[in-house]
Amino acid sequence: MSGSIFGKNISVSTWGESHGKALGCVLDGFPAGLDLNEEDIQKFLDRRKPGTSSATTSRKEDDLVEILSGVFDGKTTGTPISLMVKNTSQKSSDYSEIAKYYRPGHADYGFDQKYGFRDYRGGGRSSGRETIGRVAAGALASKLLGKMGIEVIAYTKAIGSVEIDPKVTDYNARLSTPTAMPDIEADKKAMDLIESARQKNDSLGGVIECRIKGVPAGIGEPVFDKLDARLSQAIMSIGAVKAIEIGDGVKVSTYYGSENNDAFEAVGSKISKKTNHSGGILGGMSDGSEIVLRAYIKPTPSIASTQETINQDGENITINIKGRHDPVVVPRAVVVVESMCAVTLLDLMISNMASRADSIISFYKNH
Amino acid sequence: MSGSIFGKNISVSTWGESHGKALGCVLDGFPAGLDLNEEDIQKFLDRRKPGTSSATTSRKEDDLVEILSGVFDGKTTGTPISLMVKNTSQKSSDYSEIAKYYRPGHADYGFDQKYGFRDYRGGGRSSGRETIGRVAAGALASKLLGKMGIEVIAYTKAIGSVEIDPKVTDYNARLSTPTAMPDIEADKKAMDLIESARQKNDSLGGVIECRIKGVPAGIGEPVFDKLDARLSQAIMSIGAVKAIEIGDGVKVSTYYGSENNDAFEAVGSKISKKTNHSGGILGGMSDGSEIVLRAYIKPTPSIASTQETINQDGENITINIKGRHDPVVVPRAVVVVESMCAVTLLDLMISNMASRADSIISFYKNH
Amino acid sequence: MSGSIFGKNISVSTWGESHGKALGCVLDGFPAGLDLNEEDIQKFLDRRKPGTSSATTSRKEDDLVEILSGVFDGKTTGTPISLMVKNTSQKSSDYSEIAKYYRPGHADYGFDQKYGFRDYRGGGRSSGRETIGRVAAGALASKLLGKMGIEVIAYTKAIGSVEIDPKVTDYNARLSTPTAMPDIEADKKAMDLIESARQKNDSLGGVIECRIKGVPAGIGEPVFDKLDARLSQAIMSIGAVKAIEIGDGVKVSTYYGSENNDAFEAVGSKISKKTNHSGGILGGMSDGSEIVLRAYIKPTPSIASTQETINQDGENITINIKGRHDPVVVPRAVVVVESMCAVTLLDLMISNMASRADSIISFYKNH
Amino acid sequence: MSGSIFGKNISVSTWGESHGKALGCVLDGFPAGLDLNEEDIQKFLDRRKPGTSSATTSRKEDDLVEILSGVFDGKTTGTPISLMVKNTSQKSSDYSEIAKYYRPGHADYGFDQKYGFRDYRGGGRSSGRETIGRVAAGALASKLLGKMGIEVIAYTKAIGSVEIDPKVTDYNARLSTPTAMPDIEADKKAMDLIESARQKNDSLGGVIECRIKGVPAGIGEPVFDKLDARLSQAIMSIGAVKAIEIGDGVKVSTYYGSENNDAFEAVGSKISKKTNHSGGILGGMSDGSEIVLRAYIKPTPSIASTQETINQDGENITINIKGRHDPVVVPRAVVVVESMCAVTLLDLMISNMASRADSIISFYKNH
């Protein structure tokens, strides 16, 4: 069963391995007439590029995107948009040893059990490079959402024990700090923590928060395709995410109903909520408030310190993983979370256009 | 876009409102030859039946299931299985007032914004009764999984601030305690807490944990249809769930890699892991260990104490919600979580059967 | 893999066997706000009801539809619409013999090979009664299409060698003639032919033509979800259909390009085509002309004359099929073709609403 | 709604325009462990390459395929297989005039109505070059089917009025004749007819027949995903196909039941049918006989003779289409039909693996 396609109205089909010839995605169902050039996508891809600071691997990957189809005269045509990034700096020799054993915390064992063998070079399909296709798709979705006044903003909320100041409301700094934190003080502390982990041959995890502003009420389909359900699949499908919460999330389990319920209020003709414990989603549909969610990311499993594991012959061994690995994947994953949220939201906004018979009738009357 | 169908190989299509004539589901793609009778399903439905203790609403709902198609001579036939539960005790008169305003914490406002109006009787489609179809489907999936030695066990882990003893390993008591906790001491404390909340016209939330034993390694499709991603959609699609975590979940964001990585080990020819921080899922595939996940449930939004909100004319008002509501939905939601996990897992186990060319070739050679 | 669900935006999930408790369908994704009552659906179902003339089986089936969900205050709510028809007059005793052998021209052998056994009563899931769910869904789709000025008209074009006059342009008579032919002369001849076939213990096939008026240009998705491709799946999925053609169909294979190409012409501001060899579809999209297609139906395989076949033990035997069978299924299949066309077209018209970025942006600006 | 993805278990996502940078496809869900190299695919692509005879356009297109992902150490890995063919010889200048008007028999008008504009170079997405992705996918599906003893054989049955001898049973010659006819006599006559049409600035259509040998009984899902229904979508989705028939197809509408029914017979332990009017499909499932279908292809709409049409300003004009066009597309479409049949059949064979509970249980017991 195909597992590399996401979305119902706009389908994103991603492909590519860490050390194959290239990676990319095909977007099928993306609407016609959006002005688009490679720079729109490159800006997004550059946010997941490594080698820009000591918070990431020192591997150099340029990750230049090419648009292969679906754009004509600077506009999307409504036909499939094929995007490709060539692999340039991958050397398979670095990974020959990994072929023989199962790295703790990695997908190696599952791949071998499922498929009988695996492309072991750099993690193959389960490499973080798999997210290139997601981010390319996210760039397009974000651009179209932007035209509707919707802004998707993800940032690093915590790395290990270092959290940003909860009072931060300007998130622009996330685009310039090495940790993607929107808080310069916390960023510095986090960089120190990362450096200390690196020196111990260890790694860190963290938390990514995403806020989506400007979403009208009613987006999301009741029952299985709830907005929060589809966002949860989207976010949990990003490697290394181990938990997802909406609004106050985990904490609501200890609230009383009287604390958790957000009162609706009308100020003039505008309807809003006095609080936003719900994180902008009620009954699986957007409630008109800001959508807020958090993804909890595990520490990078590739660490240089000695670990116990088994090899392919089922023998107990110890290993030391070599190579240039991210001491923490959180900063580079921020744009992946942002992208998956944008793709999911846009897909459900298109579904919502056919919720009412009147909308369909009037679309074709004005046709 | 259809949002009431779940699953790719086995599709569960649920239907029905709280106060319509009936509720049910159609399972399409369920395999032929499984012995099945109404009792198999009724046992599951009875676990979500209210009125059995003061932990639930005092409404009486018998919820007797009828098999309408897809079963012949006591066996599934491979054709769609249609299951129906008639609504018997619903009285619309109780709900006339609700039609006029938007209850805090409920889907009312979203429904009106999306569809232009709503079936306001008892929450309509967003009622907890919507889960009847899910549980009926879960009974079938669980039965088939059982034949493969796989057991899906959900139970209440916490209600409000009351948690079960983490040392509990026998979960059978969950089937007899009113809270669905597998810990009789904690159950009593939780019942006291519920009683106290009820007297304050308030409500509680809690945590449901699910363990799945016996899953072979390699189940789940890399990238978007990861086992944890699909489970997250499944669980988050249950009304009132606000967070989902796998294994150590939220906590892994503060771990070091050396703490979080689970060492593989071989004991004789058997491969296992020394720890299970991963909750049985690595890289989106089962890793052969027990699968562990937790759903965080918000307190029931229907409370009798005074609340601020708006009416359909956009006027600020205060309301007191009448009627017989669950002071906490957690105990009744346990079997829903179990059901959604079973349906999701079975669906991905079928996908996995075609992972290798050799499996397909040998299936048809032996045909 | 589920095979009883049709449609992407509006999903029709049908269920039920000839001799089970009931048959029906669930429509998921049908838009809110369409006025609907059981009479709207019953009118369609009555057109496939047998026993109304000697052209059909003398079995009596009332086929009364019940709306179980998704309609409130006389309007669709946007949530799944569950429709059910109870089986009332089925007697299993008639079919005990059929259990033991494989009827020529029927699905019996395939069912046993696929599933290991089958519900043999009246054909089980492969009975013509399976189409009840399709017709119920078609009634809804047709009603909504009607609000957009689109009319779907199917009728019997031929039974055996008897064809209607090609000059007929008023199709209303199809609703009153026993053959569903819109030509009273041809109808009489066809009835004679049917009577003669019946006396020979034999059966007949025929041709159903469908015309769809008022479809705007551009409906259908290039490549795999072309309008003609999806219509072909829809029509060929009706039991007994063995060929499908669009416009001049089979004949175009012997045309020259200069004969087959339809010239576009502008008359004032209105664009049309001088001819319609294309049957209203070019490049998989509607071209603004009337859509015309034909389904070729095989003779009823259940005949009373002696036939050779094998039994379940693989022995060569001869059989005489008893029971009350339609001497020709064409008249009753007309409304099924009409229904499948309506469902398919509506589904693709919804897809088309998101073809342009501007449409999406303006939908949400006016929201 | 995405229209460029086909298949449920194995999803083929095609992309690319006639004059874009490249064309290709992504196969998601293709099983692991099949030995595969570019030559396997190139052989199929070469069968649709033009310029090899006067039956095709004189344009030169090398159409060399590159495997970009999903293959490692000469074997498929189970992850998405991305295949690309670069466009090399396309010159946009040839097509500048076409931008301004709507060619009769083409998708131009539909594209403009649907998307607001179109990539007019060489037909853009509706070019015959779109089938490159289909054929690449077909090469893989055919290879895997071959390992199960299943052979998919398509060939030209007719071009214009010239038909092959119906007694031909060796189809190998189809790989070497310019018309893809398996009959050398008919091939010569057809080539003469093509030459004569070319001289008249006209074009021809024809018929492609496909035979599939070795398919076990029971493949295809009852109701909407019948084998013939899915094949019909697949074949009708190929540009220029206007009719599809299974077995005796159109002709069965005039048969009596006693003529059309195929008697089952047992010869030793082997079950077969005495005749094959059904074309190997009964009740939507394979019946164990050879599967036979025919696609009816319209004459190439691009012809050099003068035609009437309108321009984008809605003015009536006359045009003469220049450029190098196929006088008949049938010979090059043969491998496209073969490919679509292979992909469809393989997809449904995978679905069928989960038809019985016992198959699932025993797969995991032997795991």
PDB file of C-alpha atoms in Angstrom, chain D residues 103-183:
ATOM      1  CA  ARG D 103      -8.012  22.834 -32.363  1.00  0.00           C
ATOM      2  CA  PRO D 104     -11.009  20.618 -33.237  1.00  0.00           C
ATOM      3  CA  GLY D 105     -10.850  17.204 -31.573  1.00  0.00           C
ATOM      4  CA  HIS D 106      -8.346  18.444 -28.973  1.00  0.00           C
ATOM      5  CA  ALA D 107      -8.518  19.328 -25.285  1.00  0.00           C
ATOM      6  CA  ASP D 108      -7.548  22.988 -25.863  1.00  0.00           C
ATOM      7  CA  TYR D 109     -10.977  24.451 -25.200  1.00  0.00           C
ATOM      8  CA  GLY D 110     -11.582  22.319 -22.118  1.00  0.00           C
ATOM      9  CA  PHE D 111      -8.209  23.283 -20.634  1.00  0.00           C
ATOM     10  CA  ASP D 112      -8.886  26.984 -21.050  1.00  0.00           C
ATOM     11  CA  GLN D 113     -12.361  26.656 -19.576  1.00  0.00           C
ATOM     12  CA  LYS D 114     -11.112  24.627 -16.631  1.00  0.00           C
ATOM     13  CA  TYR D 115      -7.871  26.354 -15.724  1.00  0.00           C
ATOM     14  CA  GLY D 116      -8.158  29.806 -17.315  1.00  0.00           C
ATOM     15  CA  PHE D 117      -5.164  29.228 -19.582  1.00  0.00           C
ATOM     16  CA  ARG D 118      -3.007  26.368 -20.821  1.00  0.00           C
ATOM     17  CA  ASP D 119       0.492  25.247 -21.669  1.00  0.00           C
ATOM     18  CA  TYR D 120      -0.170  25.163 -25.415  1.00  0.00           C
ATOM     19  CA  ARG D 121       3.228  23.848 -26.459  1.00  0.00           C
ATOM     20  CA  GLY D 122       2.674  20.508 -28.146  1.00  0.00           C
ATOM     21  CA  GLY D 123      -0.555  19.875 -26.294  1.00  0.00           C
ATOM     22  CA  GLY D 124       1.064  20.345 -22.899  1.00  0.00           C
ATOM     23  CA  ARG D 125      -0.280  17.815 -20.424  1.00  0.00           C
ATOM     24  CA  SER D 126      -2.745  16.352 -22.940  1.00  0.00           C
ATOM     25  CA  SER D 127       0.042  15.413 -25.335  1.00  0.00           C
ATOM     26  CA  GLY D 128       0.594  11.769 -26.135  1.00  0.00           C
ATOM     27  CA  ARG D 129       3.922  12.196 -24.360  1.00  0.00           C
ATOM     28  CA  GLU D 130       1.933  12.043 -21.123  1.00  0.00           C
ATOM     29  CA  THR D 131       1.825   8.275 -21.628  1.00  0.00           C
ATOM     30  CA  ILE D 132       5.570   7.956 -21.008  1.00  0.00           C
ATOM     31  CA  GLY D 133       4.913   7.680 -17.288  1.00  0.00           C
ATOM     32  CA  ARG D 134       2.218   5.047 -17.868  1.00  0.00           C
ATOM     33  CA  VAL D 135       4.498   2.913 -20.019  1.00  0.00           C
ATOM     34  CA  ALA D 136       7.365   3.144 -17.566  1.00  0.00           C
ATOM     35  CA  ALA D 137       5.021   1.937 -14.827  1.00  0.00           C
ATOM     36  CA  GLY D 138       3.673  -0.775 -17.113  1.00  0.00           C
ATOM     37  CA  ALA D 139       7.158  -2.149 -17.663  1.00  0.00           C
ATOM     38  CA  LEU D 140       7.524  -2.775 -13.941  1.00  0.00           C
ATOM     39  CA  ALA D 141       4.054  -4.254 -13.511  1.00  0.00           C
ATOM     40  CA  SER D 142       4.527  -6.539 -16.529  1.00  0.00           C
ATOM     41  CA  LYS D 143       7.833  -7.769 -15.212  1.00  0.00           C
ATOM     42  CA  LEU D 144       6.324  -8.738 -11.863  1.00  0.00           C
ATOM     43  CA  LEU D 145       3.277 -10.330 -13.512  1.00  0.00           C
ATOM     44  CA  GLY D 146       5.656 -12.323 -15.713  1.00  0.00           C
ATOM     45  CA  LYS D 147       7.178 -13.879 -12.585  1.00  0.00           C
ATOM     46  CA  MET D 148       3.702 -15.217 -11.797  1.00  0.00           C
ATOM     47  CA  GLY D 149       3.244 -16.665 -15.270  1.00  0.00           C
ATOM     48  CA  ILE D 150       0.940 -13.913 -16.432  1.00  0.00           C
ATOM     49  CA  GLU D 151       1.437 -12.429 -19.881  1.00  0.00           C
ATOM     50  CA  VAL D 152      -0.209  -9.213 -21.101  1.00  0.00           C
ATOM     51  CA  ILE D 153      -0.227  -8.949 -24.894  1.00  0.00           C
ATOM     52  CA  ALA D 154      -1.660  -5.989 -26.796  1.00  0.00           C
ATOM     53  CA  TYR D 155      -1.525  -5.528 -30.532  1.00  0.00           C
ATOM     54  CA  THR D 156      -3.151  -3.575 -33.330  1.00  0.00           C
ATOM     55  CA  LYS D 157      -6.297  -5.323 -34.468  1.00  0.00           C
ATOM     56  CA  ALA D 158      -7.347  -2.775 -37.066  1.00  0.00           C
ATOM     57  CA  ILE D 159      -6.310   0.492 -38.652  1.00  0.00           C
ATOM     58  CA  GLY D 160      -9.152   2.193 -40.420  1.00  0.00           C
ATOM     59  CA  SER D 161     -10.887  -0.499 -42.435  1.00  0.00           C
ATOM     60  CA  VAL D 162      -7.912  -2.900 -42.438  1.00  0.00           C
ATOM     61  CA  GLU D 163      -8.242  -5.720 -39.919  1.00  0.00           C
ATOM     62  CA  ILE D 164      -5.897  -8.529 -38.988  1.00  0.00           C
ATOM     63  CA  ASP D 165      -6.818 -12.112 -39.775  1.00  0.00           C
ATOM     64  CA  PRO D 166      -8.931 -13.286 -36.811  1.00  0.00           C
ATOM     65  CA  LYS D 167      -7.172 -16.656 -36.959  1.00  0.00           C
ATOM     66  CA  VAL D 168      -3.810 -15.187 -35.876  1.00  0.00           C
ATOM     67  CA  THR D 169      -2.712 -16.681 -32.563  1.00  0.00           C
ATOM     68  CA  ASP D 170       1.003 -15.853 -32.552  1.00  0.00           C
ATOM     69  CA  TYR D 171       1.337 -12.220 -31.593  1.00  0.00           C
ATOM     70  CA  ASN D 172       5.126 -11.839 -31.641  1.00  0.00           C
ATOM     71  CA  ALA D 173       5.201 -10.052 -34.959  1.00  0.00           C
ATOM     72  CA  ARG D 174       3.542  -7.088 -33.262  1.00  0.00           C
ATOM     73  CA  LEU D 175       6.958  -6.169 -31.862  1.00  0.00           C
ATOM     74  CA  SER D 176       8.494  -5.768 -35.317  1.00  0.00           C
ATOM     75  CA  THR D 177       5.788  -4.525 -37.704  1.00  0.00           C
ATOM     76  CA  PRO D 178       5.452  -0.724 -38.035  1.00  0.00           C
ATOM     77  CA  THR D 179       1.729  -0.938 -37.285  1.00  0.00           C
ATOM     78  CA  ALA D 180       2.165  -3.274 -34.288  1.00  0.00           C
ATOM     79  CA  MET D 181      -0.112  -5.732 -36.091  1.00  0.00           C
ATOM     80  CA  PRO D 182       0.771  -9.388 -35.504  1.00  0.00           C
ATOM     81  CA  ASP D 183      -0.182 -10.138 -39.130  1.00  0.00           C
TER      82      ASP D 183
END
